[in-house]
JSON list of C-alpha atoms in Angstrom, two decimals:
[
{"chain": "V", "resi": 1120, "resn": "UNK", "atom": "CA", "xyz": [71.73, -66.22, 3.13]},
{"chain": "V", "resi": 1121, "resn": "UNK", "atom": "CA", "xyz": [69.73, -66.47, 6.55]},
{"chain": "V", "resi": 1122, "resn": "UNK", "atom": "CA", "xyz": [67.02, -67.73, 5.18]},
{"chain": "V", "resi": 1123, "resn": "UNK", "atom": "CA", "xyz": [69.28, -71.14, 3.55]},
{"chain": "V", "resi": 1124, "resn": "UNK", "atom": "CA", "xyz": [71.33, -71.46, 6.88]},
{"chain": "V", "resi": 1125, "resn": "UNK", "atom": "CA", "xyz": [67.68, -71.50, 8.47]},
{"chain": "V", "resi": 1126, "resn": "UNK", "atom": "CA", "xyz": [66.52, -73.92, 6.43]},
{"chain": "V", "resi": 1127, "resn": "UNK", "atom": "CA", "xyz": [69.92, -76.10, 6.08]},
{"chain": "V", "resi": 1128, "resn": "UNK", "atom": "CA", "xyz": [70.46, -76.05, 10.24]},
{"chain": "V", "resi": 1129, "resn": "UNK", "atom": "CA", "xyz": [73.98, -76.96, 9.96]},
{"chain": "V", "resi": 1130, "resn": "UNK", "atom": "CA", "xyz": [74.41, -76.98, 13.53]},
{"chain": "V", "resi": 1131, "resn": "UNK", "atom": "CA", "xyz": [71.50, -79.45, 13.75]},
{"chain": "V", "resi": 1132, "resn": "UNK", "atom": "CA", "xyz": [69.93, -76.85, 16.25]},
{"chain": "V", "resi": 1133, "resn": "UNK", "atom": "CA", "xyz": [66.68, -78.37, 18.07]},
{"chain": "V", "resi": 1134, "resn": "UNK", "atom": "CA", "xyz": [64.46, -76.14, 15.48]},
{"chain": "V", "resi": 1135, "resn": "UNK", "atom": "CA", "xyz": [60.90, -78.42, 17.06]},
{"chain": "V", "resi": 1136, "resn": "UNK", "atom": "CA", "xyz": [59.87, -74.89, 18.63]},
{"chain": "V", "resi": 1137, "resn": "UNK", "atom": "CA", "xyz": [60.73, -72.79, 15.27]},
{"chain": "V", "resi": 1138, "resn": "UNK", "atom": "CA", "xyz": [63.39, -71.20, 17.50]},
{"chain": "V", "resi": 1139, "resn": "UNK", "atom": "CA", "xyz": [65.59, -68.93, 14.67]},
{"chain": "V", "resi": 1140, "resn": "UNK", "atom": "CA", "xyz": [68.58, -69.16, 16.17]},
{"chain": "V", "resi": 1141, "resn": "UNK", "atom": "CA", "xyz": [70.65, -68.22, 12.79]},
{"chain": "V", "resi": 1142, "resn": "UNK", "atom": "CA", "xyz": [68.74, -64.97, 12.64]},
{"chain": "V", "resi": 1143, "resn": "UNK", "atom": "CA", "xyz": [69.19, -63.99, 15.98]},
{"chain": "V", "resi": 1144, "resn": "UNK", "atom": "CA", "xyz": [72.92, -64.59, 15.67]},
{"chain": "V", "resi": 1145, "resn": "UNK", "atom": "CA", "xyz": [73.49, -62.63, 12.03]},
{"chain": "V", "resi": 1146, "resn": "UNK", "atom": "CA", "xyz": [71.28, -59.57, 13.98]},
{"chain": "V", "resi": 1147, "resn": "UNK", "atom": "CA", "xyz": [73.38, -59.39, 16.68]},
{"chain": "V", "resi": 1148, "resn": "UNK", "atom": "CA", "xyz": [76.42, -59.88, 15.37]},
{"chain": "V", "resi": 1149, "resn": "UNK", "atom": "CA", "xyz": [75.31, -56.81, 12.70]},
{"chain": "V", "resi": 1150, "resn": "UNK", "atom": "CA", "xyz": [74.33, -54.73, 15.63]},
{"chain": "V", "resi": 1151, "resn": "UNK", "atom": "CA", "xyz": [77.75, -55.56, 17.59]},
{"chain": "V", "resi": 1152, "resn": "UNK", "atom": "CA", "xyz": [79.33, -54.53, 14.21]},
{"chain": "V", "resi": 1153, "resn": "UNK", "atom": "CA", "xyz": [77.23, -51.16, 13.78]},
{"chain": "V", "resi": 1154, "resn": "UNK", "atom": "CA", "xyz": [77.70, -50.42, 17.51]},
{"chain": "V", "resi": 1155, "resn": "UNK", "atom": "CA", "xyz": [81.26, -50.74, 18.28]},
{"chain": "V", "resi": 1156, "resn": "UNK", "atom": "CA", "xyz": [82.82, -54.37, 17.30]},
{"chain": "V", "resi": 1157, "resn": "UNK", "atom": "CA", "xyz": [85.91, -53.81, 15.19]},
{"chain": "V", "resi": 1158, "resn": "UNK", "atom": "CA", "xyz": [88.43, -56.18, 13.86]},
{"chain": "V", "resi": 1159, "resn": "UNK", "atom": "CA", "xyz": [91.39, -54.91, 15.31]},
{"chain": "V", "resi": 1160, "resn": "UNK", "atom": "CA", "xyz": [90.31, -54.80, 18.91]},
{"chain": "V", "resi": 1161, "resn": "UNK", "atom": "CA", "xyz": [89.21, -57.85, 21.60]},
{"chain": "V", "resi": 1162, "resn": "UNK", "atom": "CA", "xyz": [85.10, -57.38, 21.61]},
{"chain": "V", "resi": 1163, "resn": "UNK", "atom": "CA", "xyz": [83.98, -56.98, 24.94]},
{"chain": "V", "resi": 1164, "resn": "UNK", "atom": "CA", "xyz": [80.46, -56.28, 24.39]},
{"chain": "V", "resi": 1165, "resn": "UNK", "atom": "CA", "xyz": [80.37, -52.57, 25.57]},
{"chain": "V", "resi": 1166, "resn": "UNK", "atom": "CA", "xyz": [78.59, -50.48, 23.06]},
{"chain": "V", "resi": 1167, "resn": "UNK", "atom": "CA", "xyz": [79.99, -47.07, 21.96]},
{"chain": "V", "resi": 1168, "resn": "UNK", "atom": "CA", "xyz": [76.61, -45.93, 21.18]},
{"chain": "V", "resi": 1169, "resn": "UNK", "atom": "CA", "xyz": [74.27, -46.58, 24.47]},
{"chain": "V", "resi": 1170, "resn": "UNK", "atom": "CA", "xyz": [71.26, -44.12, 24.02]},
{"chain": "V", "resi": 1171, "resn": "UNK", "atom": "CA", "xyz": [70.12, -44.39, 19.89]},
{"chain": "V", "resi": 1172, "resn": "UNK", "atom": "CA", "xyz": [71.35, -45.18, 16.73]},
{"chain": "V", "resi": 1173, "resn": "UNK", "atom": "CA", "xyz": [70.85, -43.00, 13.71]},
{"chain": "V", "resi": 1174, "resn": "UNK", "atom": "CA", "xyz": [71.36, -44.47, 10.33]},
{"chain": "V", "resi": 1175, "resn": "UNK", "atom": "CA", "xyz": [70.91, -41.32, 7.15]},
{"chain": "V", "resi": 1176, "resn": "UNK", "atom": "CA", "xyz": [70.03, -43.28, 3.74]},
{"chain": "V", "resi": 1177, "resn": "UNK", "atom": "CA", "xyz": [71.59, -42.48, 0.60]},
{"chain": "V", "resi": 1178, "resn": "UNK", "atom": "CA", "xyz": [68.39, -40.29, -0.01]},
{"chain": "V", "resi": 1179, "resn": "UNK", "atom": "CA", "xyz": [68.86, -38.48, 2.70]},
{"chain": "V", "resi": 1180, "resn": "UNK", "atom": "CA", "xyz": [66.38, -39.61, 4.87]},
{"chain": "V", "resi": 1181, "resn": "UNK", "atom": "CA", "xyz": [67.39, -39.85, 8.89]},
{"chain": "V", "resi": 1182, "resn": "UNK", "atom": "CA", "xyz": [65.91, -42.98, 11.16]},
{"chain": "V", "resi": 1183, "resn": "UNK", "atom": "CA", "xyz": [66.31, -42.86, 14.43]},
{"chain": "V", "resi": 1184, "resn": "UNK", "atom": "CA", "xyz": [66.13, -45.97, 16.51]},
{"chain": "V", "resi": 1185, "resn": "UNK", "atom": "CA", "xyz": [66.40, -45.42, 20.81]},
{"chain": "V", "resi": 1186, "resn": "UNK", "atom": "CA", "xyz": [67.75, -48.19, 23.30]},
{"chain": "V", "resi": 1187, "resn": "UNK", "atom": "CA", "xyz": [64.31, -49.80, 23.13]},
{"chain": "V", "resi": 1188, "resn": "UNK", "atom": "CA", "xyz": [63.55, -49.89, 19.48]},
{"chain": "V", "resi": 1189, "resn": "UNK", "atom": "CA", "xyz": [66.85, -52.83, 19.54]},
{"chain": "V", "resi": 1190, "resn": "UNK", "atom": "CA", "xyz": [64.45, -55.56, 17.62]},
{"chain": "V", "resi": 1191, "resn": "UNK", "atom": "CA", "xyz": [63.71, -52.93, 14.86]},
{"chain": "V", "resi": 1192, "resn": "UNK", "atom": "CA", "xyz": [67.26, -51.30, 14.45]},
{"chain": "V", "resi": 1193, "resn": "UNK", "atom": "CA", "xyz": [68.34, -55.16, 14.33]},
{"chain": "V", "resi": 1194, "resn": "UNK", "atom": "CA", "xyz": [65.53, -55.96, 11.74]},
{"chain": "V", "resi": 1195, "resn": "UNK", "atom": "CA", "xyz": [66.39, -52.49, 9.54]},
{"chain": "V", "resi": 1196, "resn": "UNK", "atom": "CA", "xyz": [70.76, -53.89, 9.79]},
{"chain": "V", "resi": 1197, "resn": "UNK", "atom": "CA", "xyz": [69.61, -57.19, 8.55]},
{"chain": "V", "resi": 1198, "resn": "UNK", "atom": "CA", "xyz": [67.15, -56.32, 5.41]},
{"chain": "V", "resi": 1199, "resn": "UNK", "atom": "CA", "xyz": [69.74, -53.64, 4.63]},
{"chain": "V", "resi": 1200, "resn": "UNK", "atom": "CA", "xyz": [73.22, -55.15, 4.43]},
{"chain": "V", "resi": 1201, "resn": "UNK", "atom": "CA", "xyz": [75.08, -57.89, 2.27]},
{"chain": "V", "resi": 1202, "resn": "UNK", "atom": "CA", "xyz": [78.01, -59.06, 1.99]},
{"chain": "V", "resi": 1203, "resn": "UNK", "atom": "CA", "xyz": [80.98, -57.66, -0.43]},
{"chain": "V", "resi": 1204, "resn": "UNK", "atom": "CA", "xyz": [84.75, -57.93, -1.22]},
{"chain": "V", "resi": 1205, "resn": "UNK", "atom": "CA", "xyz": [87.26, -55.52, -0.95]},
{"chain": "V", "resi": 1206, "resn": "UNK", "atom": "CA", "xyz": [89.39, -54.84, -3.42]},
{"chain": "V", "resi": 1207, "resn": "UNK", "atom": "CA", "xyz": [92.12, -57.58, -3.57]},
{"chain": "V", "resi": 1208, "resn": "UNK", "atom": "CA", "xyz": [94.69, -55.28, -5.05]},
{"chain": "V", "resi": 1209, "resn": "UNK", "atom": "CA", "xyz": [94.59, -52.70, -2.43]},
{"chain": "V", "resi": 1210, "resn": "UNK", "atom": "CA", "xyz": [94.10, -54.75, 0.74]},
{"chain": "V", "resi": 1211, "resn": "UNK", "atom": "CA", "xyz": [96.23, -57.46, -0.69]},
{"chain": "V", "resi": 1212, "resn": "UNK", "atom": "CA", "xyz": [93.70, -60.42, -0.37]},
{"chain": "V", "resi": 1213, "resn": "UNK", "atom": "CA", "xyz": [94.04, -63.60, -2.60]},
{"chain": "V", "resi": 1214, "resn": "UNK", "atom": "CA", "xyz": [97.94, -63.66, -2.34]},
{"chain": "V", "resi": 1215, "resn": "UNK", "atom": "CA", "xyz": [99.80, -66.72, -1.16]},
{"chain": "V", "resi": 1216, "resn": "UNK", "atom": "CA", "xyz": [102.22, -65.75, 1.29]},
{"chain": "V", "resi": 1217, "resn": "UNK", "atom": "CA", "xyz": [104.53, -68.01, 3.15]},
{"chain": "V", "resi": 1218, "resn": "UNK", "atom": "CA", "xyz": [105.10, -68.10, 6.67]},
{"chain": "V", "resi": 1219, "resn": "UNK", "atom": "CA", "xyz": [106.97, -70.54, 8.75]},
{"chain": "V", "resi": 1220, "resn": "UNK", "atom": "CA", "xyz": [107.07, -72.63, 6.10]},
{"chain": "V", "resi": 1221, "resn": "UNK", "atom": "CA", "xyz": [103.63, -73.00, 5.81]},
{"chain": "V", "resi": 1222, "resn": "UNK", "atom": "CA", "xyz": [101.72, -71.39, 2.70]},
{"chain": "V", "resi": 1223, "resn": "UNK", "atom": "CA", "xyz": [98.63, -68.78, 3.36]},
{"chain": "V", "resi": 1224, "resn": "UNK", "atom": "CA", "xyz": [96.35, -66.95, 2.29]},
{"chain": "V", "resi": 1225, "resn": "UNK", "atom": "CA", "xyz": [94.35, -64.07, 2.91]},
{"chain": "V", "resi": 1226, "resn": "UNK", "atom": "CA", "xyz": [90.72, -63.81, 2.50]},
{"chain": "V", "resi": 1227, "resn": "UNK", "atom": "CA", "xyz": [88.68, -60.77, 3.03]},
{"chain": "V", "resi": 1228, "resn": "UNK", "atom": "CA", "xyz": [84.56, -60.24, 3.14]},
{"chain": "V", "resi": 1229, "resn": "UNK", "atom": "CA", "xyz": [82.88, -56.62, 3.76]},
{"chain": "V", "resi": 1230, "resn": "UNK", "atom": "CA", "xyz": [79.53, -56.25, 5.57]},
{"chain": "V", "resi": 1231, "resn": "UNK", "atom": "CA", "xyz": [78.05, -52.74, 3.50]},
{"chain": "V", "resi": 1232, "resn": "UNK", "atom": "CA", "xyz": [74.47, -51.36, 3.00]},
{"chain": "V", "resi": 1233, "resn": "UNK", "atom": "CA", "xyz": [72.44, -51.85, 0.16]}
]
């Protein structure tokens, strides 16, 4: 998906100096998400984890990556999440639903590791 927004620049970004602007946004925005950022709450930036990160993989194995490994642990978030949908009966997503007058939706999309 990065790699088509990249390439598609719908933002018309100034790309001349191969800046990756996409990229950088999608990392930090998976770090903010891995580090604190939740849905229900106003994001002000402040991490809850400040000193490392460690992720354990579904075979077990533990990484560990400190305060100043940030461009790796973003790298590792980015080649090893995609993007997935709840399920619509439990959460509720796809109904219309009328408020106001005015008809709605809900959508739902899930950030998960491979």
């Amino acid at each position: 998906m990065v790699k088509i927004i990249e390439e598609e620049n719908p933002l018309k970004f100034d790309t001349t100096n191969k800046h990756l602007f996409y990229s950088y946004k999608i990392k930090r925005f998976l770090a903010d998400i891995a580090l604190g950022m939740m849905p229900s709450k106003v994001w002000t930036g402040e991490y809850d984890a400040t000193g490392g990160y460690l992720i354990v993989k579904s075979d077990g194995e533990i990484l560990c990556y400190h305060i100043y490994n940030k461009n790796e642990f973003e790298n590792y978030l980015l080649a090893n999440t995609k993007l997935d949908t709840a399920s619509s009966s439990r959460h509720g997503f796809g109904d219309i639903y009328e408020e106001n007058g005015e008809l709605y939706f809900k959508l739902n999309l899930q950030i998960r590791f491979k």
